[in-house]
Tab-separated table of C-alpha atoms in Angstrom:
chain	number	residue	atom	x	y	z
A	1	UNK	CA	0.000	0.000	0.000
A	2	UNK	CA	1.426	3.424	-0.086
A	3	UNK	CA	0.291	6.801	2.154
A	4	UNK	CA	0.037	10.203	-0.047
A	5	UNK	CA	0.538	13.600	2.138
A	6	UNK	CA	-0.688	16.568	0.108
A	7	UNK	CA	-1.018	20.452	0.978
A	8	UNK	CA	2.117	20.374	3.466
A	9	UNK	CA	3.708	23.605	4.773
A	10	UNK	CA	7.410	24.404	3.777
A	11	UNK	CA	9.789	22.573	6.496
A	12	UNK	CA	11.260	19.407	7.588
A	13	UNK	CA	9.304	16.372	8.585
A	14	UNK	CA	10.203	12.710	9.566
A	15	UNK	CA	7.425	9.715	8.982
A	16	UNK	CA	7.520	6.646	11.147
A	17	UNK	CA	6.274	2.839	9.899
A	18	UNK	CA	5.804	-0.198	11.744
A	19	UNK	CA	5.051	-3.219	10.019
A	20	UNK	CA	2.626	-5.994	11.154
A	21	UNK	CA	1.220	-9.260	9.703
A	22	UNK	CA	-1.794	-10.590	9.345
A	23	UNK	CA	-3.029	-11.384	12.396
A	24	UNK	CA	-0.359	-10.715	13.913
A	25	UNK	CA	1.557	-8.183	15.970
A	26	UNK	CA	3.057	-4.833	15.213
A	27	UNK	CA	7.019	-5.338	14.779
A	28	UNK	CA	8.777	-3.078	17.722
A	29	UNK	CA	10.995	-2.143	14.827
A	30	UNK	CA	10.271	1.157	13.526
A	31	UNK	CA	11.214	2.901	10.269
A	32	UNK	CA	11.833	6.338	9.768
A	33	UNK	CA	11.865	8.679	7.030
A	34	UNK	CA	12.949	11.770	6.732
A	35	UNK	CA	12.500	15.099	4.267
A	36	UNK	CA	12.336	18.250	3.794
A	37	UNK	CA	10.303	20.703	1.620
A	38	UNK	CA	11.558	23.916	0.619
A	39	UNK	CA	9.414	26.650	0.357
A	40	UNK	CA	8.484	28.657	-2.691
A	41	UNK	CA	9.779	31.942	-3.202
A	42	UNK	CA	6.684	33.597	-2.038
A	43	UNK	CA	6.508	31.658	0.856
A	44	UNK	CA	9.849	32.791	2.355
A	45	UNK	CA	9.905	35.843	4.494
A	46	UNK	CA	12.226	37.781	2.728
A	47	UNK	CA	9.644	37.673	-0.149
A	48	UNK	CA	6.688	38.542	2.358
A	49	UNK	CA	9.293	41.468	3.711
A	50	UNK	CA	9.333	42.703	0.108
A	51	UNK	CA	5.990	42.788	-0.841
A	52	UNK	CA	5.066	44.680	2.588
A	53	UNK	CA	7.735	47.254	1.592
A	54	UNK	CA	6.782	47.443	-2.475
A	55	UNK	CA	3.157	47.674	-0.528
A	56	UNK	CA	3.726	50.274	1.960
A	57	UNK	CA	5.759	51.997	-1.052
A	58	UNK	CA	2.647	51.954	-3.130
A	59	UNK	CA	0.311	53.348	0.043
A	60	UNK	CA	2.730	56.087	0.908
A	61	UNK	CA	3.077	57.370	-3.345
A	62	UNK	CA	-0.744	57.379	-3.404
A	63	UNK	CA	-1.017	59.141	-0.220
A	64	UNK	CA	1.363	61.508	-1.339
A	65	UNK	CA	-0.013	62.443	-4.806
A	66	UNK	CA	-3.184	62.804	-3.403
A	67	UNK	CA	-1.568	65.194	-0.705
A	68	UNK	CA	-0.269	66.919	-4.076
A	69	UNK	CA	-3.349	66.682	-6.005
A	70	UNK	CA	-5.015	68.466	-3.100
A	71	UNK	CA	-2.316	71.006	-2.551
A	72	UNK	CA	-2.272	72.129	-6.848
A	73	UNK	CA	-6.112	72.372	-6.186
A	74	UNK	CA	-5.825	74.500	-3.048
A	75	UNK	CA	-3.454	76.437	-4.838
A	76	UNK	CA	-5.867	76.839	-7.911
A	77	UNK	CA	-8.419	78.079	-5.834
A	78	UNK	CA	-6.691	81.184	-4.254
A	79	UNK	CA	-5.610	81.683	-7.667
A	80	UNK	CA	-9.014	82.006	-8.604
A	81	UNK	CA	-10.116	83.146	-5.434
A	82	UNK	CA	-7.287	86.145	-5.683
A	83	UNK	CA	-8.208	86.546	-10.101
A	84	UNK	CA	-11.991	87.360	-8.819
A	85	UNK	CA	-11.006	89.451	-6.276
A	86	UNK	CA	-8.877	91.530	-8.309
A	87	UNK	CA	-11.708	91.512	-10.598
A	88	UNK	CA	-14.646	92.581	-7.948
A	89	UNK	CA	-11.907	95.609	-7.177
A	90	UNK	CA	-11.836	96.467	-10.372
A	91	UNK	CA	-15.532	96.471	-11.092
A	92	UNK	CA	-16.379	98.278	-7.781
A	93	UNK	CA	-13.771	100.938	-8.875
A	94	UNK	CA	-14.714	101.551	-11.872
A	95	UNK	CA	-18.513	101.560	-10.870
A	96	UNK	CA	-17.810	104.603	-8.283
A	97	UNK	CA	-15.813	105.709	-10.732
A	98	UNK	CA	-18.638	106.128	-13.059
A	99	UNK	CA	-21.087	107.080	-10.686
A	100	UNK	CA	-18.438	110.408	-9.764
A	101	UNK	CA	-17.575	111.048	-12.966
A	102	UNK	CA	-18.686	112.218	-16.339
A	103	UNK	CA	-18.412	110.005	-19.088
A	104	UNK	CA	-17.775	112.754	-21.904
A	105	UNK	CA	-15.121	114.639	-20.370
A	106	UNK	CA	-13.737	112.635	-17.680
A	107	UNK	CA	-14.594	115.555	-15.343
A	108	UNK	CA	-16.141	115.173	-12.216
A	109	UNK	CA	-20.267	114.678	-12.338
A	110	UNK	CA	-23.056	116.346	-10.735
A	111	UNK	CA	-23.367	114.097	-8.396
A	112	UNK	CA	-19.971	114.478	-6.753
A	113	UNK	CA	-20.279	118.252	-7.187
A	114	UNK	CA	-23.440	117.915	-4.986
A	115	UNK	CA	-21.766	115.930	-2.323
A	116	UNK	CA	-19.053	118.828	-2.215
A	117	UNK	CA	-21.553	121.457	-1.698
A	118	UNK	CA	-23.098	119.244	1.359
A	119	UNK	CA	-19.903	118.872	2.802
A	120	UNK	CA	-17.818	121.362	1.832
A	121	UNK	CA	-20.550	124.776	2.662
A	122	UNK	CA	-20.802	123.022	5.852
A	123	UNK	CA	-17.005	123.477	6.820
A	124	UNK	CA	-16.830	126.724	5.198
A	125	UNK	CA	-19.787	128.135	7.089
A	126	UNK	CA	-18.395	126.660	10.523
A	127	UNK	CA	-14.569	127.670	9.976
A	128	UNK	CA	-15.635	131.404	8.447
A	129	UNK	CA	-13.892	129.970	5.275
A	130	UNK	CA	-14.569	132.139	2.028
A	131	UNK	CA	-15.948	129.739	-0.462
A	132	UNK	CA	-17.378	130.547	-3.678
A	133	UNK	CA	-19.439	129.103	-6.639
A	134	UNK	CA	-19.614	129.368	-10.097
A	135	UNK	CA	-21.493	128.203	-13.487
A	136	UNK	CA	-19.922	128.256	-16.578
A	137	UNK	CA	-21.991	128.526	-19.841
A	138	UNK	CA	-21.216	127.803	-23.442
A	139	UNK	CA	-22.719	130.480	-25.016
A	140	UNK	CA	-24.517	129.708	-28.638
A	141	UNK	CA	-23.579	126.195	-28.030
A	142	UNK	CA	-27.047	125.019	-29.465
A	143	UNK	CA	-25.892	126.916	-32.815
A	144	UNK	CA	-22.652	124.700	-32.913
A	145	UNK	CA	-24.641	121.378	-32.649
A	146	UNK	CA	-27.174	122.506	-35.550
A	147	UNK	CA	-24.318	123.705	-37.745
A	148	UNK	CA	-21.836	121.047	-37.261
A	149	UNK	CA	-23.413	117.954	-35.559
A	150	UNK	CA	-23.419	117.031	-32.307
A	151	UNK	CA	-20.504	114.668	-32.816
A	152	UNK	CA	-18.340	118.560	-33.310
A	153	UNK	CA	-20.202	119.890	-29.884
A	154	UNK	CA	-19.345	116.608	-27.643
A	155	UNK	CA	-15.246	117.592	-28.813
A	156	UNK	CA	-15.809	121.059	-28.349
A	157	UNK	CA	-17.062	120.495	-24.653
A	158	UNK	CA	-14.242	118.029	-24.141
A	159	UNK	CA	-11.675	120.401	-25.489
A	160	UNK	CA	-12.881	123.471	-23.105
A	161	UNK	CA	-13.026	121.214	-20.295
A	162	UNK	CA	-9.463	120.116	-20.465
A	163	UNK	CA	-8.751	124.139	-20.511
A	164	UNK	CA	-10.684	124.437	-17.529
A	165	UNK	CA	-8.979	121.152	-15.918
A	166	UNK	CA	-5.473	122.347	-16.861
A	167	UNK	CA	-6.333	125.798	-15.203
A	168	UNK	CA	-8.202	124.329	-12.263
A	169	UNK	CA	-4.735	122.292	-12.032
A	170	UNK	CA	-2.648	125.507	-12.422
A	171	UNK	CA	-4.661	127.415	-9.423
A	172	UNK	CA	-2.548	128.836	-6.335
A	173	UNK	CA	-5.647	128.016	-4.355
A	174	UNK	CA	-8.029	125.078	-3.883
A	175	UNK	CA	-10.790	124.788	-6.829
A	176	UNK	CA	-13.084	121.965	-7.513
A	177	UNK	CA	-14.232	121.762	-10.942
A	178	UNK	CA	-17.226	119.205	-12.302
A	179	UNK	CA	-19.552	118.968	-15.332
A	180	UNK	CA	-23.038	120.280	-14.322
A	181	UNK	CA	-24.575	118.886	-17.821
A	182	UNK	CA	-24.771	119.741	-21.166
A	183	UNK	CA	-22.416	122.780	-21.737
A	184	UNK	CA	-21.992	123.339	-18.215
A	185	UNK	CA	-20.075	123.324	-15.410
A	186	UNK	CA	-19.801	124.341	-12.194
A	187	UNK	CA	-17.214	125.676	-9.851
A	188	UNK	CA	-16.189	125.629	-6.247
A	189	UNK	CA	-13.552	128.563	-4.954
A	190	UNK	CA	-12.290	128.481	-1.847
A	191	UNK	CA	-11.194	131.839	-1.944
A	192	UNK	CA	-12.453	135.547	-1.441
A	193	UNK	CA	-14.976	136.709	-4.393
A	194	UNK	CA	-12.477	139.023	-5.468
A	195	UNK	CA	-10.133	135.958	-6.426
A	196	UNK	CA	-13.303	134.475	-7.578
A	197	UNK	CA	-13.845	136.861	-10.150
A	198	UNK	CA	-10.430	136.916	-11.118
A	199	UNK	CA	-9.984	133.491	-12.030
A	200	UNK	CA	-13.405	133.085	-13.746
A	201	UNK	CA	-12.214	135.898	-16.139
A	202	UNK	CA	-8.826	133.821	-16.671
A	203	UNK	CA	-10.823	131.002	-17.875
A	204	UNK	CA	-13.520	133.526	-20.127
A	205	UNK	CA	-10.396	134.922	-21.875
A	206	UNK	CA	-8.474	131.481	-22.172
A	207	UNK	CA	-11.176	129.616	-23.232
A	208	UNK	CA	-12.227	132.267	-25.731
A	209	UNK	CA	-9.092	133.011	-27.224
A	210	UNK	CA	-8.579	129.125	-27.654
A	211	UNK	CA	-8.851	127.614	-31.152
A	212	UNK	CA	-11.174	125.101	-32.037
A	213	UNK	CA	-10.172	125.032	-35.479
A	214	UNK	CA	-8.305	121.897	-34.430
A	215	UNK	CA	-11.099	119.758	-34.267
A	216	UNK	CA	-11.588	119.029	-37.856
A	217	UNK	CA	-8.218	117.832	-37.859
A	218	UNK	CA	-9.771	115.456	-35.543
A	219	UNK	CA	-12.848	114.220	-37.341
């Protein structure tokens, strides 16, 4: 007969028979064999060492790409975050911006010119400051816009208000300038009404003797 041992673990192992006849008794003599399997590579614990370092290798790169993956996205995000900011700034600049100024002639609007009044007749009144305003008047503008277009009377206002500007600029004292609408604009002096009158001749004469001739070479 023969015995058939299947499935054993890796390692050494020694098998014992005793023989016996038929009814009869077992021999005291025993025989012994002995053997030894080997194990397979992945069975040995250098292999199982390995594959728990190639394993923890593999844990530790996906943990750490997804620490990077996370870290580019944070980093994204202010981007964007910062980008929209930037761009909110800009838009809420621009829209007080526009809401102070005039879109023609880049000159300060109505609107800011009636804030300055509020404020600015309040401190004069309280510190006995001389203040003083004016409105300036385009005279025979209407004829200009029949005659030439209005396209001719929206340079010509832009023209006289950079003389104004420039002069307003060019004043030893403080002076607050602003389009009123149309062909005006208006005029805060914080100076005597002598001075006043002075200054509002400066820009009658300037403005007058200016030539306008130029514009065509614009058109």
């Amino acid at each position: 007969g023969y015995t058939e041992f299947t499935n054993l673990e890796p390692g050494s192992y020694t098998f014992q028979m005793r023989a016996k006849y038929p009814n009869g008794q077992w021999q005291a003599d025993i025989a012994e064999v002995s053997f030894t399997i080997l194990p397979f590579y992945w069975q040995t614990t250098l292999f199982k060492v390995f594959i728990m370092a190639v394993l923890s290798i593999v844990l530790y790169s996906i943990y750490h790409y997804r620490m990077l993956a996370i870290e580019r996205i944070q980093k994204q995000l202010k981007k964007q975050v910062h980008q929209q900011t930037i761009k909110l700034q800009k838009q809420t600049e621009l829209f007080a911006y526009q809401a102070n100024h005039d879109q023609l002639t880049g000159l300060f609007n109505r609107r800011a010119f009636d804030s300055w009044c509020n404020k600015d007749f309040k401190q004069a009144k309280s510190s006995k400051q001389a203040i003083t305003i004016a409105i300036l008047d385009i005279d025979h503008f209407k004829s200009v816009n029949d005659k030439y277009s209005h396209i001719v009377g929206d340079m010509i206002i832009k023209d006289v208000a950079t003389i104004l500007q420039k002069l307003v600029q060019e004043c030893s004292y403080q002076a607050k300038l602003a389009r009123w609408g149309g062909e005006e604009f208006t005029l805060l002096l914080y100076c005597d009404q002598t001075k006043a009158y002075d200054f509002c001749e400066l820009l009658r004469t300037t403005v007058k003797n200016h030539i306008f001739a130029e514009v065509n070479d614009n058109l």
